[in-house]
JSON list of C-alpha atoms in Angstrom, two decimals:
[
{"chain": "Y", "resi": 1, "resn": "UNK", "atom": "CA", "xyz": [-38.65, -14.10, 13.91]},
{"chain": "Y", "resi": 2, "resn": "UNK", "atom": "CA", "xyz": [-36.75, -13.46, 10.18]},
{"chain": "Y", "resi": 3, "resn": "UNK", "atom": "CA", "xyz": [-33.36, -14.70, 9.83]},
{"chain": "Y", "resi": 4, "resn": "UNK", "atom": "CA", "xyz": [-31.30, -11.61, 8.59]},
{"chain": "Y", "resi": 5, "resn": "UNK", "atom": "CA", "xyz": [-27.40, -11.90, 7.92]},
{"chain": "Y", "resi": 6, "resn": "UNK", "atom": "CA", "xyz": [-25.37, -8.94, 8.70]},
{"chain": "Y", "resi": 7, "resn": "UNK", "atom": "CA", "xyz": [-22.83, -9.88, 6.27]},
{"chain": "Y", "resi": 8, "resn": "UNK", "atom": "CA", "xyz": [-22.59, -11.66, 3.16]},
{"chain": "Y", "resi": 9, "resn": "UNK", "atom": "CA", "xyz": [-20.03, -13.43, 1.56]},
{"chain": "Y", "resi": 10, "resn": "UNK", "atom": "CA", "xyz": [-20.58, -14.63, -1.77]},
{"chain": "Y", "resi": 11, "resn": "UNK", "atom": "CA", "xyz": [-18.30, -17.86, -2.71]},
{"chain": "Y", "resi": 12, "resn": "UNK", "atom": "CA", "xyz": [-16.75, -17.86, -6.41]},
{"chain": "Y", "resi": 13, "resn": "UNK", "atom": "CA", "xyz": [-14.19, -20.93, -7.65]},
{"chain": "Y", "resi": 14, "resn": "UNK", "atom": "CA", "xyz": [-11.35, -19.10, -10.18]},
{"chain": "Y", "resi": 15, "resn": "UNK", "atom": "CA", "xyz": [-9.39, -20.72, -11.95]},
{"chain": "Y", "resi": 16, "resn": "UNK", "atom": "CA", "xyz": [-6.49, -18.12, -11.79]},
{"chain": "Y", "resi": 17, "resn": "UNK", "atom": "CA", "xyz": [-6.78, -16.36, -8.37]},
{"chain": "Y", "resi": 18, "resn": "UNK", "atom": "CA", "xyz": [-3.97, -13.94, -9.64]},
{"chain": "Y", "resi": 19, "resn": "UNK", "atom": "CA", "xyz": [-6.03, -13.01, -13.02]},
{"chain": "Y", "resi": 20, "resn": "UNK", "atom": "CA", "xyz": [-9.00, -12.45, -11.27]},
{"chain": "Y", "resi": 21, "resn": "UNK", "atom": "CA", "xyz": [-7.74, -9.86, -8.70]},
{"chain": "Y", "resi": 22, "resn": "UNK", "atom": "CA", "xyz": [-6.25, -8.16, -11.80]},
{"chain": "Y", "resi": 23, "resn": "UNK", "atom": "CA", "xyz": [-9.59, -8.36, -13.39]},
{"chain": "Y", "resi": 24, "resn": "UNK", "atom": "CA", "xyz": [-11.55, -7.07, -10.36]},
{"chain": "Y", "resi": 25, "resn": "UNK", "atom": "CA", "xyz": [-9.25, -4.46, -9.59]},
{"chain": "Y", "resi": 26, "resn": "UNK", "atom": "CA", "xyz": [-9.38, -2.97, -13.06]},
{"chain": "Y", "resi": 27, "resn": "UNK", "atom": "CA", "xyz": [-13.16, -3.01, -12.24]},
{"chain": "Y", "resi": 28, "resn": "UNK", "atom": "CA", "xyz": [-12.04, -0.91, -9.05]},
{"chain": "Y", "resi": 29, "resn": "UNK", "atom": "CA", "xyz": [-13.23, -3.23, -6.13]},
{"chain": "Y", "resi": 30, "resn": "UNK", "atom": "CA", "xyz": [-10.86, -3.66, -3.56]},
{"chain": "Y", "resi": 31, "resn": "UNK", "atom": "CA", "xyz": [-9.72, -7.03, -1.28]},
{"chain": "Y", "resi": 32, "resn": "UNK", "atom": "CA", "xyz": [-9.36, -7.37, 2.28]},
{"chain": "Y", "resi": 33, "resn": "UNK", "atom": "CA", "xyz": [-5.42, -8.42, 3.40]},
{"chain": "Y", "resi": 34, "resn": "UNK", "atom": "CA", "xyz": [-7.06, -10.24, 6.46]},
{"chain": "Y", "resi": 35, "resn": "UNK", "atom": "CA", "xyz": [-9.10, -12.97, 4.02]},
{"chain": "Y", "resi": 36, "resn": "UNK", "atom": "CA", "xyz": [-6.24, -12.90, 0.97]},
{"chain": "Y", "resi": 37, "resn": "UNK", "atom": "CA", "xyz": [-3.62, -15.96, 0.88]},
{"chain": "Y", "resi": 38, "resn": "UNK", "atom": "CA", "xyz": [-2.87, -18.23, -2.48]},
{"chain": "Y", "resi": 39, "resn": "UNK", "atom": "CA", "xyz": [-6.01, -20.01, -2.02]},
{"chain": "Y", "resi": 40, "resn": "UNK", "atom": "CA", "xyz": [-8.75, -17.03, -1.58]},
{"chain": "Y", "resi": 41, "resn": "UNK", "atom": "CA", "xyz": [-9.27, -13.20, -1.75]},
{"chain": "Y", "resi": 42, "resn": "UNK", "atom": "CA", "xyz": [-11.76, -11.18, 0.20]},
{"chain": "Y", "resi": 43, "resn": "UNK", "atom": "CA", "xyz": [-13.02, -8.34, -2.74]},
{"chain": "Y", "resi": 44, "resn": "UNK", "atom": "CA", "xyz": [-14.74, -6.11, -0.96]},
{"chain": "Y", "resi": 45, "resn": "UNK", "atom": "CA", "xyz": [-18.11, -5.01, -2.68]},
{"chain": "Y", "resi": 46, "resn": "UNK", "atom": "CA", "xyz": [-19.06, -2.77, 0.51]},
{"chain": "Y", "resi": 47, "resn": "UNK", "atom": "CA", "xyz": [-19.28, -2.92, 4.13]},
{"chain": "Y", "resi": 48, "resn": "UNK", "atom": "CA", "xyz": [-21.37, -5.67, 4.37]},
{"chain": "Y", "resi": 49, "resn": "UNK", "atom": "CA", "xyz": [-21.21, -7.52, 0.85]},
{"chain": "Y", "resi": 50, "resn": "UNK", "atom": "CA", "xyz": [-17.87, -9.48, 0.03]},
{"chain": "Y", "resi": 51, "resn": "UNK", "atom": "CA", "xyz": [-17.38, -12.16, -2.62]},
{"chain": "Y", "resi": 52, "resn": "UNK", "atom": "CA", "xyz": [-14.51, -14.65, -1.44]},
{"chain": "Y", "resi": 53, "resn": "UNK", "atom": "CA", "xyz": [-12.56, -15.66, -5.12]},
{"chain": "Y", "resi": 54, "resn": "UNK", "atom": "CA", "xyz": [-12.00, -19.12, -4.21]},
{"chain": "Y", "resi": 55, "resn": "UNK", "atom": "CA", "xyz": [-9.08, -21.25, -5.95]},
{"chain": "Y", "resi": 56, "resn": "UNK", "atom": "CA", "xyz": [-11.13, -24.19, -7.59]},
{"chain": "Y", "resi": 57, "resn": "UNK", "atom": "CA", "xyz": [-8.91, -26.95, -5.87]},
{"chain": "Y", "resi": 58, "resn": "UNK", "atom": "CA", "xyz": [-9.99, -24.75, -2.28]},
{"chain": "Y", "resi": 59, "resn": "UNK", "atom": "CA", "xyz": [-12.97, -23.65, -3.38]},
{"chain": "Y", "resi": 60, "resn": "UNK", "atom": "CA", "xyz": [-13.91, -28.42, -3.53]},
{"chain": "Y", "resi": 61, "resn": "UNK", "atom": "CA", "xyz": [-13.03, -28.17, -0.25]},
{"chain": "Y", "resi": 62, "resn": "UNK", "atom": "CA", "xyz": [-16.20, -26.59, 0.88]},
{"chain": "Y", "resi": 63, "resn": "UNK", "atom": "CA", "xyz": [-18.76, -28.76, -1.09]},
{"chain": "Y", "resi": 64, "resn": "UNK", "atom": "CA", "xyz": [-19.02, -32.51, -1.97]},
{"chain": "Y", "resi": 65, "resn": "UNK", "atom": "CA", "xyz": [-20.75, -31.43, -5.65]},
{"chain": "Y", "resi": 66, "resn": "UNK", "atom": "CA", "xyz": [-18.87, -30.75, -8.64]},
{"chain": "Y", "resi": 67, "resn": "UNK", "atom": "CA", "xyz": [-17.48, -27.48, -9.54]},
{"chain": "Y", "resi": 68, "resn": "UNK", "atom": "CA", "xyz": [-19.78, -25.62, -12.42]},
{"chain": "Y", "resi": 69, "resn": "UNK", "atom": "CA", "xyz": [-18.06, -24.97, -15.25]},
{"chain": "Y", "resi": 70, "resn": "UNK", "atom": "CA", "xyz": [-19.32, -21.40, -15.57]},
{"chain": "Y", "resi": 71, "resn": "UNK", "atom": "CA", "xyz": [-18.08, -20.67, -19.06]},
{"chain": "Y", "resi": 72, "resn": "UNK", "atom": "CA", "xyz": [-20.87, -23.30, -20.18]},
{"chain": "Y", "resi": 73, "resn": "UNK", "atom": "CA", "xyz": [-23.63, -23.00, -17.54]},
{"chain": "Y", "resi": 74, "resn": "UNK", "atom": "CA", "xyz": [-25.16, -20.99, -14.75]},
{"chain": "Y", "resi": 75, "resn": "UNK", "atom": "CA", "xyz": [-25.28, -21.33, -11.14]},
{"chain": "Y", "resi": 76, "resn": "UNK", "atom": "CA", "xyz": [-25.82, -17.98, -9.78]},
{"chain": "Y", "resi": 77, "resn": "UNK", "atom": "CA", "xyz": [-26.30, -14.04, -11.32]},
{"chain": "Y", "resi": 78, "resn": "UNK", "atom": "CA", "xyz": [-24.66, -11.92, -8.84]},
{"chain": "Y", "resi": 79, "resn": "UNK", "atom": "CA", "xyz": [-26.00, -8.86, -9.30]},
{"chain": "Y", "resi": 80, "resn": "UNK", "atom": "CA", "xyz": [-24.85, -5.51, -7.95]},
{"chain": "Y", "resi": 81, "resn": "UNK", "atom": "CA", "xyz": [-26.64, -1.96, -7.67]},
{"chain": "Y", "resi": 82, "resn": "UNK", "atom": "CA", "xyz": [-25.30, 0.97, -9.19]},
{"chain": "Y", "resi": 83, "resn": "UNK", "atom": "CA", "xyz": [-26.06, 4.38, -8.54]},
{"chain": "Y", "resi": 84, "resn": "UNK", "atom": "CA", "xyz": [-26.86, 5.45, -12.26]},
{"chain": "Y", "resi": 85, "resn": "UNK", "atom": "CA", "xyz": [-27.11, 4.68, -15.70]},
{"chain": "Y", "resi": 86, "resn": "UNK", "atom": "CA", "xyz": [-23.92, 5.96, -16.34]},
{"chain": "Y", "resi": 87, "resn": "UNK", "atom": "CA", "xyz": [-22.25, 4.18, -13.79]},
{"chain": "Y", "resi": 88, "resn": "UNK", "atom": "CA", "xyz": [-23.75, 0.38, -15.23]},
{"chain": "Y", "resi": 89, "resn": "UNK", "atom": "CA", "xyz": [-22.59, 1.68, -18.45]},
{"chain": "Y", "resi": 90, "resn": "UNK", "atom": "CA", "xyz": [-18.85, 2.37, -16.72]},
{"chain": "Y", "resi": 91, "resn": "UNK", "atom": "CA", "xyz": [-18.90, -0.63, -14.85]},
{"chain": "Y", "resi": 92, "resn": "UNK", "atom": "CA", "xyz": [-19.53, -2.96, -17.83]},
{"chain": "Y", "resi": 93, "resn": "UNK", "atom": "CA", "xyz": [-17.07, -1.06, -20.41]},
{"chain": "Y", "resi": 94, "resn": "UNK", "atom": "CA", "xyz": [-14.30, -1.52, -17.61]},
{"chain": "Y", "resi": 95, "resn": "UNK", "atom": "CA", "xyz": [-15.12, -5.33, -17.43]},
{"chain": "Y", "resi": 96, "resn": "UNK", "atom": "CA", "xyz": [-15.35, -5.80, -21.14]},
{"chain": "Y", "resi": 97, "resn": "UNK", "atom": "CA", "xyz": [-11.99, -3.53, -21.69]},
{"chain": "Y", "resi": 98, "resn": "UNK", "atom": "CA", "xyz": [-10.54, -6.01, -18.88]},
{"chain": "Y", "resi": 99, "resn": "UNK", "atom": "CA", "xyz": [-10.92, -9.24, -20.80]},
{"chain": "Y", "resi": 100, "resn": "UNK", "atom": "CA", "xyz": [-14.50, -9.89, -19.52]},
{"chain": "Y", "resi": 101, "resn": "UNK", "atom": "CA", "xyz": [-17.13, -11.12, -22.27]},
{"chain": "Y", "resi": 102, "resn": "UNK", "atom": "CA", "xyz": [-20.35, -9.74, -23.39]},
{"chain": "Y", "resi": 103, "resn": "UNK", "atom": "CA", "xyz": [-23.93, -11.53, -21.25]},
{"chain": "Y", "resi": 104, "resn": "UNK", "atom": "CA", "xyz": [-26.82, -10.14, -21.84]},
{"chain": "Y", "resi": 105, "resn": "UNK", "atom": "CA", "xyz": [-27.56, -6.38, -24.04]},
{"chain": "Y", "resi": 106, "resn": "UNK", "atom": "CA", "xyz": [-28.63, -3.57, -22.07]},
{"chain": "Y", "resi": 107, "resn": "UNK", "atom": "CA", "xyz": [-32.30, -3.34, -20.72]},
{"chain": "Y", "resi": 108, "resn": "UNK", "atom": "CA", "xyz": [-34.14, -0.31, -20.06]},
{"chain": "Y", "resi": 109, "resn": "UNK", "atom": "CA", "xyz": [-37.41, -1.27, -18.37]},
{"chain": "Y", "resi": 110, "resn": "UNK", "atom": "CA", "xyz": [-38.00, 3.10, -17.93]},
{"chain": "Y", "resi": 111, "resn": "UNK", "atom": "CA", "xyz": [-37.65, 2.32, -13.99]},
{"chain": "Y", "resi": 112, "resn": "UNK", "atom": "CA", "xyz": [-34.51, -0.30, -14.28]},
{"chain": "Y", "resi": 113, "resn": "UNK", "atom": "CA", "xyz": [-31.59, 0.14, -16.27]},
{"chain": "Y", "resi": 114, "resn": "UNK", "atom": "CA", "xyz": [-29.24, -2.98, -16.22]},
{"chain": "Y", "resi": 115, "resn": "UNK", "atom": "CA", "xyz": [-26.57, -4.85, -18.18]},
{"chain": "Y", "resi": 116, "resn": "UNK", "atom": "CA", "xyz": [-24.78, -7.93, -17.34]},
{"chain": "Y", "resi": 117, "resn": "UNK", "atom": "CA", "xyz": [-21.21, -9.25, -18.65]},
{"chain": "Y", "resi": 118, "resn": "UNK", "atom": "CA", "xyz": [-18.85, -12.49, -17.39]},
{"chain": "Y", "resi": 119, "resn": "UNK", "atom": "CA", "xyz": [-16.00, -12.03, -15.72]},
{"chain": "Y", "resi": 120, "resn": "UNK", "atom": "CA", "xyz": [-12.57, -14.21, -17.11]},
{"chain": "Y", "resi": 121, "resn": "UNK", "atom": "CA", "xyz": [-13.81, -17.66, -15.67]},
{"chain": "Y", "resi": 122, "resn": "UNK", "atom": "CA", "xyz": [-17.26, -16.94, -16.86]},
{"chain": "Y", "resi": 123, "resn": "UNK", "atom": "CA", "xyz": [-19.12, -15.90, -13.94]},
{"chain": "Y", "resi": 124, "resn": "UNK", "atom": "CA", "xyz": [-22.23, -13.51, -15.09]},
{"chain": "Y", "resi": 125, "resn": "UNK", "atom": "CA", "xyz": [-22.63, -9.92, -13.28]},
{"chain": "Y", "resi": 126, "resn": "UNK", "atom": "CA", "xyz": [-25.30, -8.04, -13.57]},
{"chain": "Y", "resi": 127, "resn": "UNK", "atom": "CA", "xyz": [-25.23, -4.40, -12.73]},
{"chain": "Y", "resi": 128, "resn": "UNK", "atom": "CA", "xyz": [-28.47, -2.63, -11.95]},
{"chain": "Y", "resi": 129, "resn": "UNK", "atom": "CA", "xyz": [-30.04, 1.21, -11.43]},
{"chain": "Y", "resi": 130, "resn": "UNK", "atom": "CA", "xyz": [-33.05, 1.12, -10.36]},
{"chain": "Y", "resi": 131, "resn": "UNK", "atom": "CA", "xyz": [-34.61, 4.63, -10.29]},
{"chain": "Y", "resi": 132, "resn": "UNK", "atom": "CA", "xyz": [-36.44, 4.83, -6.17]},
{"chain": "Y", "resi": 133, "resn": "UNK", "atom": "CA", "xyz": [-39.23, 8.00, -7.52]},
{"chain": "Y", "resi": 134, "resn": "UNK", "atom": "CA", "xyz": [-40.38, 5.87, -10.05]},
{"chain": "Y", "resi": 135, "resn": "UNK", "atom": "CA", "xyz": [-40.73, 2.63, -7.75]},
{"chain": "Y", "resi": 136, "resn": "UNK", "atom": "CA", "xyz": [-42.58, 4.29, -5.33]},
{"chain": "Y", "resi": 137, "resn": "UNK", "atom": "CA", "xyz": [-44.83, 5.94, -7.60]},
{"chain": "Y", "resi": 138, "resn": "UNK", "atom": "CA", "xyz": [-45.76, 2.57, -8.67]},
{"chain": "Y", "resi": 139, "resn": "UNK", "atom": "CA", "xyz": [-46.68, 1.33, -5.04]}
]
C-alpha cells in the first residue's frame, strides 16, 4: 500500500520571524493562531499545505545538521500552483515589491507558465500554471 500524507507541513528556518510574516502577508497568505508563538508561525498555503516559519535557533532544534544558509545555496524549491498566468505574474510582483529578490526569469514552456523569486532570508519560490487541456492532450 502507498504512503499518502493528508497534510503537509513544510519546515523553513527565518532569521526574523516578525519580517517574514510581514513579507508573507503582503504576499496574502495567512497563519494559523493555534501554531504561531515567538519561535514559529503556521502560514497557511491551503487546507492541507502549511509551511511552519521556523526561528533558526528553534528551527536547530529539530535537526542535528547545520542550518543552510539559503542566501548562498539551495536546499529545497517550494513550489506552489497558481491558477493563471496572471496570477504567477501577481504573485511574484507582490514578493519582489515586498523586499523579495529576483530567482529565475519567467518560463513559458506553451503548457507551463512559471517564475520563481526568494523570499527575505533567501528561500526560492516558484509559482506555477500549468494549463490541464493541454496536459491531457499530450497523454
Amino acid at each position: 500500500m502507498a504512503f499518502t500524507a493528508d497534510k503537509v507541513f513544510i519546515n523553513l528556518p527565518v532569521k526574523d520571524l516578525t519580517k517574514s510574516v510581514e513579507f508573507f502577508t503582503k504576499l496574502g497568505f495567512e497563519f494559523n493562531a493555534q501554531f504561531t508563538d515567538e519561535n514559529a508561525t503556521g502560514m497557511i498555503v491551503n487546507d492541507n499545505t502549511f509551511v511552519m516559519l521556523l526561528v533558526e535557533s528553534f528551527f536547530k532544534t529539530f535537526t542535528k545538521k547545520d542550518i543552510s544558509d539559503a542566501a548562498k545555496s539551495t536546499e529545497v524549491i517550494v513550489a506552489l500552483s497558481a491558477d493563471s498566468r496572471e496570477q504567477v505574474d501577481e504573485l511574484v510582483h507582490k514578493a519582489l515589491a515586498a523586499g523579495g529578490k529576483p530567482s529565475n526569469d519567467p518560463a513559458d514552456h506553451g503548457f507551463m507558465y512559471a517564475w520563481s523569486f526568494q523570499d527575505i532570508d533567501g528561500h526560492l519560490w516558484e509559482v506555477m500554471y500549468m494549463d490541464a487541456s493541454a496536459v491531457q492532450q499530450a497523454e
